[in-house]
mmCIF file with all atom_site columns, C-alpha atoms in Angstrom:
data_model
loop_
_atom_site.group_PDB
_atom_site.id
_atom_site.type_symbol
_atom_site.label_atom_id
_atom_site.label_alt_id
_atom_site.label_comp_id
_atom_site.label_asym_id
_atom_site.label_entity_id
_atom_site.label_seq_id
_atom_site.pdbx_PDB_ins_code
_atom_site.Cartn_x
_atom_site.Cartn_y
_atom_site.Cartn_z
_atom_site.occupancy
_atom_site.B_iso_or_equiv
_atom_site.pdbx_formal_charge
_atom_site.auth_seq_id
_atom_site.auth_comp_id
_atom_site.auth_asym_id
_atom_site.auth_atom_id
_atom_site.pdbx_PDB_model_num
ATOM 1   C CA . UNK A 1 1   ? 0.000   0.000  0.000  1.00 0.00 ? 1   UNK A CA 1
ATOM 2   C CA . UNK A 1 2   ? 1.159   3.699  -0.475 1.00 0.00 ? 2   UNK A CA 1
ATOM 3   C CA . UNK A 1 3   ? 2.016   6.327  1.780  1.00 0.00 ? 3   UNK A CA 1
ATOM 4   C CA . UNK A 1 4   ? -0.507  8.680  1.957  1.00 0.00 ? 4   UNK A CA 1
ATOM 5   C CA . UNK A 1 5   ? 0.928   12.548 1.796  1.00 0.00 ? 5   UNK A CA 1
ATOM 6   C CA . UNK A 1 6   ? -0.959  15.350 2.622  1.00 0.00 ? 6   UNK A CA 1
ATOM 7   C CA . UNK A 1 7   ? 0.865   18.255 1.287  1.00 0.00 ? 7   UNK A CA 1
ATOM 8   C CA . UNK A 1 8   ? 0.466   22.026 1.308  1.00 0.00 ? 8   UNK A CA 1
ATOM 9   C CA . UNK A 1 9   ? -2.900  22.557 -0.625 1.00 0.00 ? 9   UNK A CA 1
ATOM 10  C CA . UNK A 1 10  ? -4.192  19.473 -0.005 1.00 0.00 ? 10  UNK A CA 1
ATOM 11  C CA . UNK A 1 11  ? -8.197  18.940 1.325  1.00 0.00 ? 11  UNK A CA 1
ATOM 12  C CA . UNK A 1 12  ? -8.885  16.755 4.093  1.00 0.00 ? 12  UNK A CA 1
ATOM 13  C CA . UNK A 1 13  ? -12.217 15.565 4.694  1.00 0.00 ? 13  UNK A CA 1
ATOM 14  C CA . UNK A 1 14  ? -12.648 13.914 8.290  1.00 0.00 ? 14  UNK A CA 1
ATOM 15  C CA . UNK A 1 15  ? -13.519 9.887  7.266  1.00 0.00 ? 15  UNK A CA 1
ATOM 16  C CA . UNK A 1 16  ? -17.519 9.584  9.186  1.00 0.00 ? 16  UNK A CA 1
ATOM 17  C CA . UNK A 1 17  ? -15.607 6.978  11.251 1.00 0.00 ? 17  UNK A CA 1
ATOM 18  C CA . UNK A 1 18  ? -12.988 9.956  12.809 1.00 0.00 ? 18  UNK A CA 1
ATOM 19  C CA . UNK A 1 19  ? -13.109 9.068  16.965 1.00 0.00 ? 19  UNK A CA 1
ATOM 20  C CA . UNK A 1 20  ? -12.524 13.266 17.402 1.00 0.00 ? 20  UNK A CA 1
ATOM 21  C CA . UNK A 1 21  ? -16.319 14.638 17.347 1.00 0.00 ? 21  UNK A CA 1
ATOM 22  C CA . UNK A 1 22  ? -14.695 18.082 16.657 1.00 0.00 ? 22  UNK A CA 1
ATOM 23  C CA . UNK A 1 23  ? -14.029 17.339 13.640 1.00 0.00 ? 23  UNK A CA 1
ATOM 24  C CA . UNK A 1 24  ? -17.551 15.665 12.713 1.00 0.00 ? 24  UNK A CA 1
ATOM 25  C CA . UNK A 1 25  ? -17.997 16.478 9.143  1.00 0.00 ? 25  UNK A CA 1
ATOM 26  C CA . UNK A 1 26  ? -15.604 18.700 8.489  1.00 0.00 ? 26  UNK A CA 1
ATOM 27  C CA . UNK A 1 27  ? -13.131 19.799 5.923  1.00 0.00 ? 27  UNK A CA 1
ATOM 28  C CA . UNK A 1 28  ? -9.834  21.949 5.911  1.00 0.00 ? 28  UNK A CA 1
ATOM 29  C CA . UNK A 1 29  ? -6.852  22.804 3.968  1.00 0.00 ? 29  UNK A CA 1
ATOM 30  C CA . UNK A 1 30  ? -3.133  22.137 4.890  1.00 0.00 ? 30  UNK A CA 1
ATOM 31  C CA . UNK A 1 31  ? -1.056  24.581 5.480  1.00 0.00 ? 31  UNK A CA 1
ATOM 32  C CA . UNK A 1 32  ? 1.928   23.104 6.425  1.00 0.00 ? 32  UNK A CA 1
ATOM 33  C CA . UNK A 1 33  ? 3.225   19.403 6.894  1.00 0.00 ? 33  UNK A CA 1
ATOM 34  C CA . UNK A 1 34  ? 6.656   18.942 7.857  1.00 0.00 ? 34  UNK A CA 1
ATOM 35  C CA . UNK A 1 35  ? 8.714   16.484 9.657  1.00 0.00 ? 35  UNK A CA 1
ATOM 36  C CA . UNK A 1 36  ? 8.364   18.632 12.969 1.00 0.00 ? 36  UNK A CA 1
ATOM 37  C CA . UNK A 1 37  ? 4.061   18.456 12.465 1.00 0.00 ? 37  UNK A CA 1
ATOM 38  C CA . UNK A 1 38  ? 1.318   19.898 10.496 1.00 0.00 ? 38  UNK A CA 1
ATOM 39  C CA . UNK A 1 39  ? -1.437  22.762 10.682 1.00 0.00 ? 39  UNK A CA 1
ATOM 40  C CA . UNK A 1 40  ? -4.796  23.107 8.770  1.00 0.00 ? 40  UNK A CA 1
ATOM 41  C CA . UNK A 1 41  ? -7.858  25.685 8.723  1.00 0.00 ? 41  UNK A CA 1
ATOM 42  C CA . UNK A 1 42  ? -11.404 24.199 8.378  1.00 0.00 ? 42  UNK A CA 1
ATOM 43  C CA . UNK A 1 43  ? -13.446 25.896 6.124  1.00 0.00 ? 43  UNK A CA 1
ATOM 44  C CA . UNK A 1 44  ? -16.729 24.804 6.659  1.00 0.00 ? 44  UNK A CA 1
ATOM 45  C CA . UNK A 1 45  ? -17.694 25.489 10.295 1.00 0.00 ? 45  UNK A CA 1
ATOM 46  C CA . UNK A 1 46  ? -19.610 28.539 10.962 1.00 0.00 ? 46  UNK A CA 1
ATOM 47  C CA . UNK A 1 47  ? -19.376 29.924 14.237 1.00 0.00 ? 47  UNK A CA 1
ATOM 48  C CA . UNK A 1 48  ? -21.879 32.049 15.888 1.00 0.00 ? 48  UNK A CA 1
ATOM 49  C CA . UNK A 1 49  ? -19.381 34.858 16.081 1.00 0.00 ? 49  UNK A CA 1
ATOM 50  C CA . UNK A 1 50  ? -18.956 38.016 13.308 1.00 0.00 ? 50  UNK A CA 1
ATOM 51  C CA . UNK A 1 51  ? -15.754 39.619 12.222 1.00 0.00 ? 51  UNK A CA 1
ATOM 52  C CA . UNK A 1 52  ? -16.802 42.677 14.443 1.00 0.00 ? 52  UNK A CA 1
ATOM 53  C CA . UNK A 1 53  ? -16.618 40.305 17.663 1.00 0.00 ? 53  UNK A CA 1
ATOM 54  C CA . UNK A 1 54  ? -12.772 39.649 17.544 1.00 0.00 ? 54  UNK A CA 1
ATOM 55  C CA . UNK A 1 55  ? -11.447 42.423 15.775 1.00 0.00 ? 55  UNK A CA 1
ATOM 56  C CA . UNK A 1 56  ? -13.138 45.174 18.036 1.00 0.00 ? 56  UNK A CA 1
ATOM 57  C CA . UNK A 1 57  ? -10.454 47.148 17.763 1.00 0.00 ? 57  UNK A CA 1
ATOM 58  C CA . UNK A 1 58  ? -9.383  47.295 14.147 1.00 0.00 ? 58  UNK A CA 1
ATOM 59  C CA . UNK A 1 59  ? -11.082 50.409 12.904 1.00 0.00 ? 59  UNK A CA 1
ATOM 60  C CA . UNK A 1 60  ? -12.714 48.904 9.665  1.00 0.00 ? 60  UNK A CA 1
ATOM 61  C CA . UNK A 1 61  ? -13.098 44.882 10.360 1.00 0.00 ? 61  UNK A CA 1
ATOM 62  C CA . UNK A 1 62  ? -15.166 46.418 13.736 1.00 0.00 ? 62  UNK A CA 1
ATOM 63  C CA . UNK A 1 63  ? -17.841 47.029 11.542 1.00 0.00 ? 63  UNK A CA 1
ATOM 64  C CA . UNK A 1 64  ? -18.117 43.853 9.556  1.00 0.00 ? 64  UNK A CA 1
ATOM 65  C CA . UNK A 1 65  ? -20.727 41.634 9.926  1.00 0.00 ? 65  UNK A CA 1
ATOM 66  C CA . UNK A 1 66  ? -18.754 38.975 8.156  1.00 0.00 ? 66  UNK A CA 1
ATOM 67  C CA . UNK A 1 67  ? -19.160 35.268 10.044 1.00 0.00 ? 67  UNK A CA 1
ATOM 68  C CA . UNK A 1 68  ? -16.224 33.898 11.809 1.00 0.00 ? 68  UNK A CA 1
ATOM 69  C CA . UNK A 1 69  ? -15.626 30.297 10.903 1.00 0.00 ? 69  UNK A CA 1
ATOM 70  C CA . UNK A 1 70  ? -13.919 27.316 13.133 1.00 0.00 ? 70  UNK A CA 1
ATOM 71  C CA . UNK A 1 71  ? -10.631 26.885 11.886 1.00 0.00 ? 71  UNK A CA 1
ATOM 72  C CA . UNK A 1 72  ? -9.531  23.959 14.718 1.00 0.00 ? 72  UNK A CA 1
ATOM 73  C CA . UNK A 1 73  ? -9.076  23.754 18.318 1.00 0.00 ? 73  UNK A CA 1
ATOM 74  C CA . UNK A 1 74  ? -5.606  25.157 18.726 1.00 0.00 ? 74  UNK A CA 1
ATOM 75  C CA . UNK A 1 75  ? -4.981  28.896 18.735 1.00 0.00 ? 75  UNK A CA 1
ATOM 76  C CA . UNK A 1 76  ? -8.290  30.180 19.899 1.00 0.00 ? 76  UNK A CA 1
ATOM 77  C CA . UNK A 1 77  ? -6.725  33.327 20.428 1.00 0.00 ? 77  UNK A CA 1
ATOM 78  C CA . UNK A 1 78  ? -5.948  34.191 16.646 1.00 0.00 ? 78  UNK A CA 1
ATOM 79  C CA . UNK A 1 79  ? -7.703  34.334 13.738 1.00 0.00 ? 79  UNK A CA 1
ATOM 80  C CA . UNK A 1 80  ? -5.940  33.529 10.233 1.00 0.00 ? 80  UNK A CA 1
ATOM 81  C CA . UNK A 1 81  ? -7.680  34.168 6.549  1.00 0.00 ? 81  UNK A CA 1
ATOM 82  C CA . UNK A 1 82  ? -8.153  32.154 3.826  1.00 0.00 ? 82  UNK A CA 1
ATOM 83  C CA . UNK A 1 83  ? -8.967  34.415 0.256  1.00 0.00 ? 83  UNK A CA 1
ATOM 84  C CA . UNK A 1 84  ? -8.279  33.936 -3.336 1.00 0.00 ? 84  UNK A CA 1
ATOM 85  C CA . UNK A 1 85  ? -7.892  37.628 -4.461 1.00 0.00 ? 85  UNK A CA 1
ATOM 86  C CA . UNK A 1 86  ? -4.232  38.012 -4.158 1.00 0.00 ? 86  UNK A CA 1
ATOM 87  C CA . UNK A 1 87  ? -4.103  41.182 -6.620 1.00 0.00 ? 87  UNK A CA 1
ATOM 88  C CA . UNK A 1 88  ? -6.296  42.929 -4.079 1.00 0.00 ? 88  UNK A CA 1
ATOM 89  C CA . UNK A 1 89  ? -4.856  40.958 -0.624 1.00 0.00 ? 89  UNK A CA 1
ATOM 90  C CA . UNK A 1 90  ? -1.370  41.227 -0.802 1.00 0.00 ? 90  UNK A CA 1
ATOM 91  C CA . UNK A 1 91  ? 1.753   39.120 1.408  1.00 0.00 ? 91  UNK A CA 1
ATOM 92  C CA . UNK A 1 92  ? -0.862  35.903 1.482  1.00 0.00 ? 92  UNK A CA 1
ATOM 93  C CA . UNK A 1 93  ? 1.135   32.466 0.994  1.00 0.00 ? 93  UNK A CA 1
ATOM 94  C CA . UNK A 1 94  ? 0.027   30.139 -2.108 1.00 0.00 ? 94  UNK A CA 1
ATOM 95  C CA . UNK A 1 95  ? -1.707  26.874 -0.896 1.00 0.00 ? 95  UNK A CA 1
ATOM 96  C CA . UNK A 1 96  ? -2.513  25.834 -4.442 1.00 0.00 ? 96  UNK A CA 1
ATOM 97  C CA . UNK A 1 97  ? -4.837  26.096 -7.189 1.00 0.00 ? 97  UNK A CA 1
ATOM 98  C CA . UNK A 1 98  ? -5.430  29.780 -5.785 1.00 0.00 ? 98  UNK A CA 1
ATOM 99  C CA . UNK A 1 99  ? -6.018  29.902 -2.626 1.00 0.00 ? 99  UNK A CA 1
ATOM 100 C CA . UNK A 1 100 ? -4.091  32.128 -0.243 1.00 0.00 ? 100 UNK A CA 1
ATOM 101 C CA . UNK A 1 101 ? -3.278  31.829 3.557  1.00 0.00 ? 101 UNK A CA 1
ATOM 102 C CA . UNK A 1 102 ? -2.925  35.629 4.855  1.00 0.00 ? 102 UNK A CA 1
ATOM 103 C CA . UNK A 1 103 ? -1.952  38.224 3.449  1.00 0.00 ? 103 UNK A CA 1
ATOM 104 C CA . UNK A 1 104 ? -2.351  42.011 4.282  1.00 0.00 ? 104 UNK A CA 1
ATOM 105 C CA . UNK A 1 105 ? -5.222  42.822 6.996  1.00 0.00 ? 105 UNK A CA 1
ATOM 106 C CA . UNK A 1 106 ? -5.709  46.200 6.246  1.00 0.00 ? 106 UNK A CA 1
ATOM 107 C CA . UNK A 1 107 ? -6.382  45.215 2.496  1.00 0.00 ? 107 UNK A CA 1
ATOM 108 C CA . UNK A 1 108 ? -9.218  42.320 3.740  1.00 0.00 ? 108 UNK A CA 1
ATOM 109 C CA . UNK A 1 109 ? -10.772 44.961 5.934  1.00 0.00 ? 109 UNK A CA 1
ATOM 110 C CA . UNK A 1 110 ? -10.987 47.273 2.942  1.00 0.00 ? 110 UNK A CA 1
ATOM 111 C CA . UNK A 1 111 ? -12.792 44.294 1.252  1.00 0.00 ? 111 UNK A CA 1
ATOM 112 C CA . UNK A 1 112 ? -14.754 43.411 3.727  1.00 0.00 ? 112 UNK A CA 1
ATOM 113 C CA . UNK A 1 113 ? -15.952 46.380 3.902  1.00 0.00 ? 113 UNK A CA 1
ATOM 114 C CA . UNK A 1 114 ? -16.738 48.403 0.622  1.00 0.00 ? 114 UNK A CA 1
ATOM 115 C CA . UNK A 1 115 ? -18.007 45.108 -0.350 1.00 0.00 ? 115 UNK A CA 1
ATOM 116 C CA . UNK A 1 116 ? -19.541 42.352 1.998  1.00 0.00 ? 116 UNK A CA 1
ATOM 117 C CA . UNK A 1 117 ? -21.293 40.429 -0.786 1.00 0.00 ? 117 UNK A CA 1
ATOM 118 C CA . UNK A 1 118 ? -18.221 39.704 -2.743 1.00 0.00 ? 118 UNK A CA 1
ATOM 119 C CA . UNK A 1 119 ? -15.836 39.348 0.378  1.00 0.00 ? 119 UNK A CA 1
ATOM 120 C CA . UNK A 1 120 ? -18.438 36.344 2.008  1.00 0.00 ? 120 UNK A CA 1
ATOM 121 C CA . UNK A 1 121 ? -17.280 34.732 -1.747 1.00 0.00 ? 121 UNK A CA 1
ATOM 122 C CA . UNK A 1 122 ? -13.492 35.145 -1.413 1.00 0.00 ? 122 UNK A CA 1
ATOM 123 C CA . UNK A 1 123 ? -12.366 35.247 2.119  1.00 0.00 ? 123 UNK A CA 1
ATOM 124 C CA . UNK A 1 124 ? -13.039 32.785 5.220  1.00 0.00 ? 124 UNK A CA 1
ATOM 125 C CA . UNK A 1 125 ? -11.782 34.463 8.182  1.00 0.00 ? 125 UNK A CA 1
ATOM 126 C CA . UNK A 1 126 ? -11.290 31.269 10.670 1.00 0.00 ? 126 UNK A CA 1
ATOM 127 C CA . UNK A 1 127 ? -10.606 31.491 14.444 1.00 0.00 ? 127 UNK A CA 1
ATOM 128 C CA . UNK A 1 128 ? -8.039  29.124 15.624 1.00 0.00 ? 128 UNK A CA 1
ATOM 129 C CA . UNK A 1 129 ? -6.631  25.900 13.783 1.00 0.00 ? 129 UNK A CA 1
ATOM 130 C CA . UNK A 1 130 ? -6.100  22.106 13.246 1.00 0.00 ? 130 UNK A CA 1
ATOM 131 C CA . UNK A 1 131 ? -2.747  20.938 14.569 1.00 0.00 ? 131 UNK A CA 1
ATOM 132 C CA . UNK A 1 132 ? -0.810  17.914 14.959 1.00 0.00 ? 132 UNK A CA 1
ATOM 133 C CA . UNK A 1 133 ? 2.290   16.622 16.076 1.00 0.00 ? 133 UNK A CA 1
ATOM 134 C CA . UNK A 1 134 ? 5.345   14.802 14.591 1.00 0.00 ? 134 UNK A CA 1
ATOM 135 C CA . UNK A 1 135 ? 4.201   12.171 12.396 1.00 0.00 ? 135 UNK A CA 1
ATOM 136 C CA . UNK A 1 136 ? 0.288   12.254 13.800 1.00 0.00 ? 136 UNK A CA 1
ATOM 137 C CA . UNK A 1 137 ? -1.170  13.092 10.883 1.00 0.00 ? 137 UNK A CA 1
ATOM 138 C CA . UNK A 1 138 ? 0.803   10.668 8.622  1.00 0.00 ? 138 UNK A CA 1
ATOM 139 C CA . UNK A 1 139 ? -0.492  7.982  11.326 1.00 0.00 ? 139 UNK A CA 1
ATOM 140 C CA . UNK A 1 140 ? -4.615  9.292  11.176 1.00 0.00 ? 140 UNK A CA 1
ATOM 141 C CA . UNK A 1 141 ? -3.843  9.571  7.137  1.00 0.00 ? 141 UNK A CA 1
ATOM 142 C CA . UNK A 1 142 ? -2.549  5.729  7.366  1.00 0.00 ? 142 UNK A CA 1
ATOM 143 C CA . UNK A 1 143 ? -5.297  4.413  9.206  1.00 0.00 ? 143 UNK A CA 1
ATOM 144 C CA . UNK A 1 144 ? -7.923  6.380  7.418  1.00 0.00 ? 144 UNK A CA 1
ATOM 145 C CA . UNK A 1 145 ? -9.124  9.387  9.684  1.00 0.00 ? 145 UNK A CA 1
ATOM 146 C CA . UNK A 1 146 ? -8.501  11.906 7.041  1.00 0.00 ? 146 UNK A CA 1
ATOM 147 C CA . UNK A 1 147 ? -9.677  11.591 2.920  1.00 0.00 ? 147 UNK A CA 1
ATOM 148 C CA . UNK A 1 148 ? -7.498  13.378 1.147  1.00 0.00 ? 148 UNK A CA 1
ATOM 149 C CA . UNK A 1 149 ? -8.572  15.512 -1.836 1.00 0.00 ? 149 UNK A CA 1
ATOM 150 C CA . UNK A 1 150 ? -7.568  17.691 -4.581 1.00 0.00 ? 150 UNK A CA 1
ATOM 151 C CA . UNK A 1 151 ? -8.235  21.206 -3.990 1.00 0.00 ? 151 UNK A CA 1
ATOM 152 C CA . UNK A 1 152 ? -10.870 23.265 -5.070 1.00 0.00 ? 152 UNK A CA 1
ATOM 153 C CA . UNK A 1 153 ? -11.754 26.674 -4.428 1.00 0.00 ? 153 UNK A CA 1
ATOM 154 C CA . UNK A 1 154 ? -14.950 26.399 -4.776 1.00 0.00 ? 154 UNK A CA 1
ATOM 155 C CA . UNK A 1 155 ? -14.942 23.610 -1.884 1.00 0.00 ? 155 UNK A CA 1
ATOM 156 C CA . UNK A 1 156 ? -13.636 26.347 0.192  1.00 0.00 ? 156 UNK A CA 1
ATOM 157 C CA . UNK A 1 157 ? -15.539 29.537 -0.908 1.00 0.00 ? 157 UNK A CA 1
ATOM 158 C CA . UNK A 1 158 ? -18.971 27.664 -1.491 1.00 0.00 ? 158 UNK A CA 1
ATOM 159 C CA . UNK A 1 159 ? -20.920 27.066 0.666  1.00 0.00 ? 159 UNK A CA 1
ATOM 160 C CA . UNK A 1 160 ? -19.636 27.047 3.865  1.00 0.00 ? 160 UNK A CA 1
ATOM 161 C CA . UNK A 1 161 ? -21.236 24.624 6.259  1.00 0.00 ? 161 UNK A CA 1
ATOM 162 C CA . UNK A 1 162 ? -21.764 20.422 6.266  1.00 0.00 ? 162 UNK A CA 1
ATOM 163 C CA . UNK A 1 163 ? -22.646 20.567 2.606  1.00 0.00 ? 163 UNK A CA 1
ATOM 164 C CA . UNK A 1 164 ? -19.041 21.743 1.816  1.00 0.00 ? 164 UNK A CA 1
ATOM 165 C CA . UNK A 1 165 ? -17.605 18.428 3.348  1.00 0.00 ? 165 UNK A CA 1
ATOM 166 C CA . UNK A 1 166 ? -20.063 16.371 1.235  1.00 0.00 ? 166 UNK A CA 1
ATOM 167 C CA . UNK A 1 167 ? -18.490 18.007 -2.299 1.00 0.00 ? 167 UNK A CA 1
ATOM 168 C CA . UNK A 1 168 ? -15.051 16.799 -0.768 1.00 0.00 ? 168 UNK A CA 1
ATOM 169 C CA . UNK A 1 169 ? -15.999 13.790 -0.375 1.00 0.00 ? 169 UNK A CA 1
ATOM 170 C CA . UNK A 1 170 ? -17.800 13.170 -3.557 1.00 0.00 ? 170 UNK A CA 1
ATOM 171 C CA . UNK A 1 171 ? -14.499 14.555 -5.376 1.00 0.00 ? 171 UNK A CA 1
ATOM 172 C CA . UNK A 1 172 ? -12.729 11.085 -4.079 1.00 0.00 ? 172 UNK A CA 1
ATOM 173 C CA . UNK A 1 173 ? -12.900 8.794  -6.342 1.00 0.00 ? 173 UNK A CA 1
ATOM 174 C CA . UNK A 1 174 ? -14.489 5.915  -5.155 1.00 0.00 ? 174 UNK A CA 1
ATOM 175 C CA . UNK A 1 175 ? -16.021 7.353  -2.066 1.00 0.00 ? 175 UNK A CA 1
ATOM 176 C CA . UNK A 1 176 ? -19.233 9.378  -3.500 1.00 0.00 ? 176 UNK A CA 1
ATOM 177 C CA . UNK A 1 177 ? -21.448 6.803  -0.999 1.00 0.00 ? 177 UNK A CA 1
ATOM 178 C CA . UNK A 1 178 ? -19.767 8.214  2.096  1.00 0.00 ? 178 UNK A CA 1
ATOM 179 C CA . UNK A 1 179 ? -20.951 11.335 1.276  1.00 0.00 ? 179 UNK A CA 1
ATOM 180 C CA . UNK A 1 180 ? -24.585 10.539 2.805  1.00 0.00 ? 180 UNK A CA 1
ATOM 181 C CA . UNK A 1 181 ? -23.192 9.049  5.698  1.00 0.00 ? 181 UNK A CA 1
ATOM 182 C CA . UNK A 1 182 ? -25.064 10.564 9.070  1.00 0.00 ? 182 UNK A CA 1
ATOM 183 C CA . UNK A 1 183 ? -22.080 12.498 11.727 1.00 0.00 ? 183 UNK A CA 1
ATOM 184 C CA . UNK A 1 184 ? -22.021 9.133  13.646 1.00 0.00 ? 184 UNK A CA 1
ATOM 185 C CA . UNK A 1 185 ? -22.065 5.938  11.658 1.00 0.00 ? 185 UNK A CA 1
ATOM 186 C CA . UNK A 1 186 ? -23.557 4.261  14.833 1.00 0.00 ? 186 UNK A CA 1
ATOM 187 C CA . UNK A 1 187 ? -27.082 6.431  13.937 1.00 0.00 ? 187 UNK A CA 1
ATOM 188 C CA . UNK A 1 188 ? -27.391 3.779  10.647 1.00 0.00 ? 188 UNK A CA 1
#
């Protein structure tokens, strides 16, 4: 059997049989995978929260209404940005197929701003992320945890709730049937 590699860029859609209930039905993006560990964002869990609530004192993103999604439940205390608008978001790093991590924040609070509409369809602004130690996600990758995908950037700037993990997994080859698959396989 191959390895399985999750590299920069990659989606990972959590398998329905993934023991973490955080992660029920989600789907993220790497951002890193080294030797030393790895870090992802999920894209596709809403929070209750707006850009306003933890950016209060940023003079533009205070006034955004934007939602907040749940990038993972390390770094609760910062908020990173996914976009794909790097000619108006500058400094952002390249995951792949055109999707940024970060990048200028006074140039997504000028989006966000003079234009909410087109800014919910470009940006995620995610609170906190998905880490792992040396060699942990190789091991959840190996016994099936995570599905890993091709990116899109539609997956990631679609819709962005439980639906979003579905069009992951139906982009696996071989796995469209999991896609209907209840939060806990115990419920069938």
């Amino acid at each position: 059997m191959s390895e399985l590699r999750a590299s920069i860029g990659t989606v990972l859609a959590a398998s329905p049989d993934l023991p973490d209930s955080n992660f029920s039905h989600t789907a993220l993006v790497v951002c890193e995978h080294a030797a030393e560990g790895a870090f992802g964002i999920v894209f596709n869990r809403p929070t209750e929260l707006s850009v306003s609530q933890i950016f209060v004192e940023h003079t533009l993103l205070s006034t955004c209404s934007q939602p907040v999604f749940w990038g993972g439940p390390v770094g609760m205390d910062g908020a990173q940005f996914l976009h794909r608008v790097p000619d108006e978001i500058h400094g952002g790093m390249e995951l792949a197929a055109g999707v940024y991590l970060g990048g200028d924040l006074d140039e997504l609070a000028s989006l966000l701003h003079q234009d909410p509409e087109r800014a919910a369809r470009l940006t995620r602004v995610c609170l906190g992320h998905s880490g792992w130690g040396e060699g942990q996600l190789d091991s959840e990758l190996a016994t099936g945890s995570w599905l890993p995908a091709m990116l899109d950037p539609e997956m990631v700037f679609g819709a962005g709730d439980e639906s979003a993990w579905r069009r992951v997994i139906r982009s696996i080859s071989g796995l469209d049937g999991l896609s209907h698959q209840p939060p806990d396989s115990s419920w069938n």
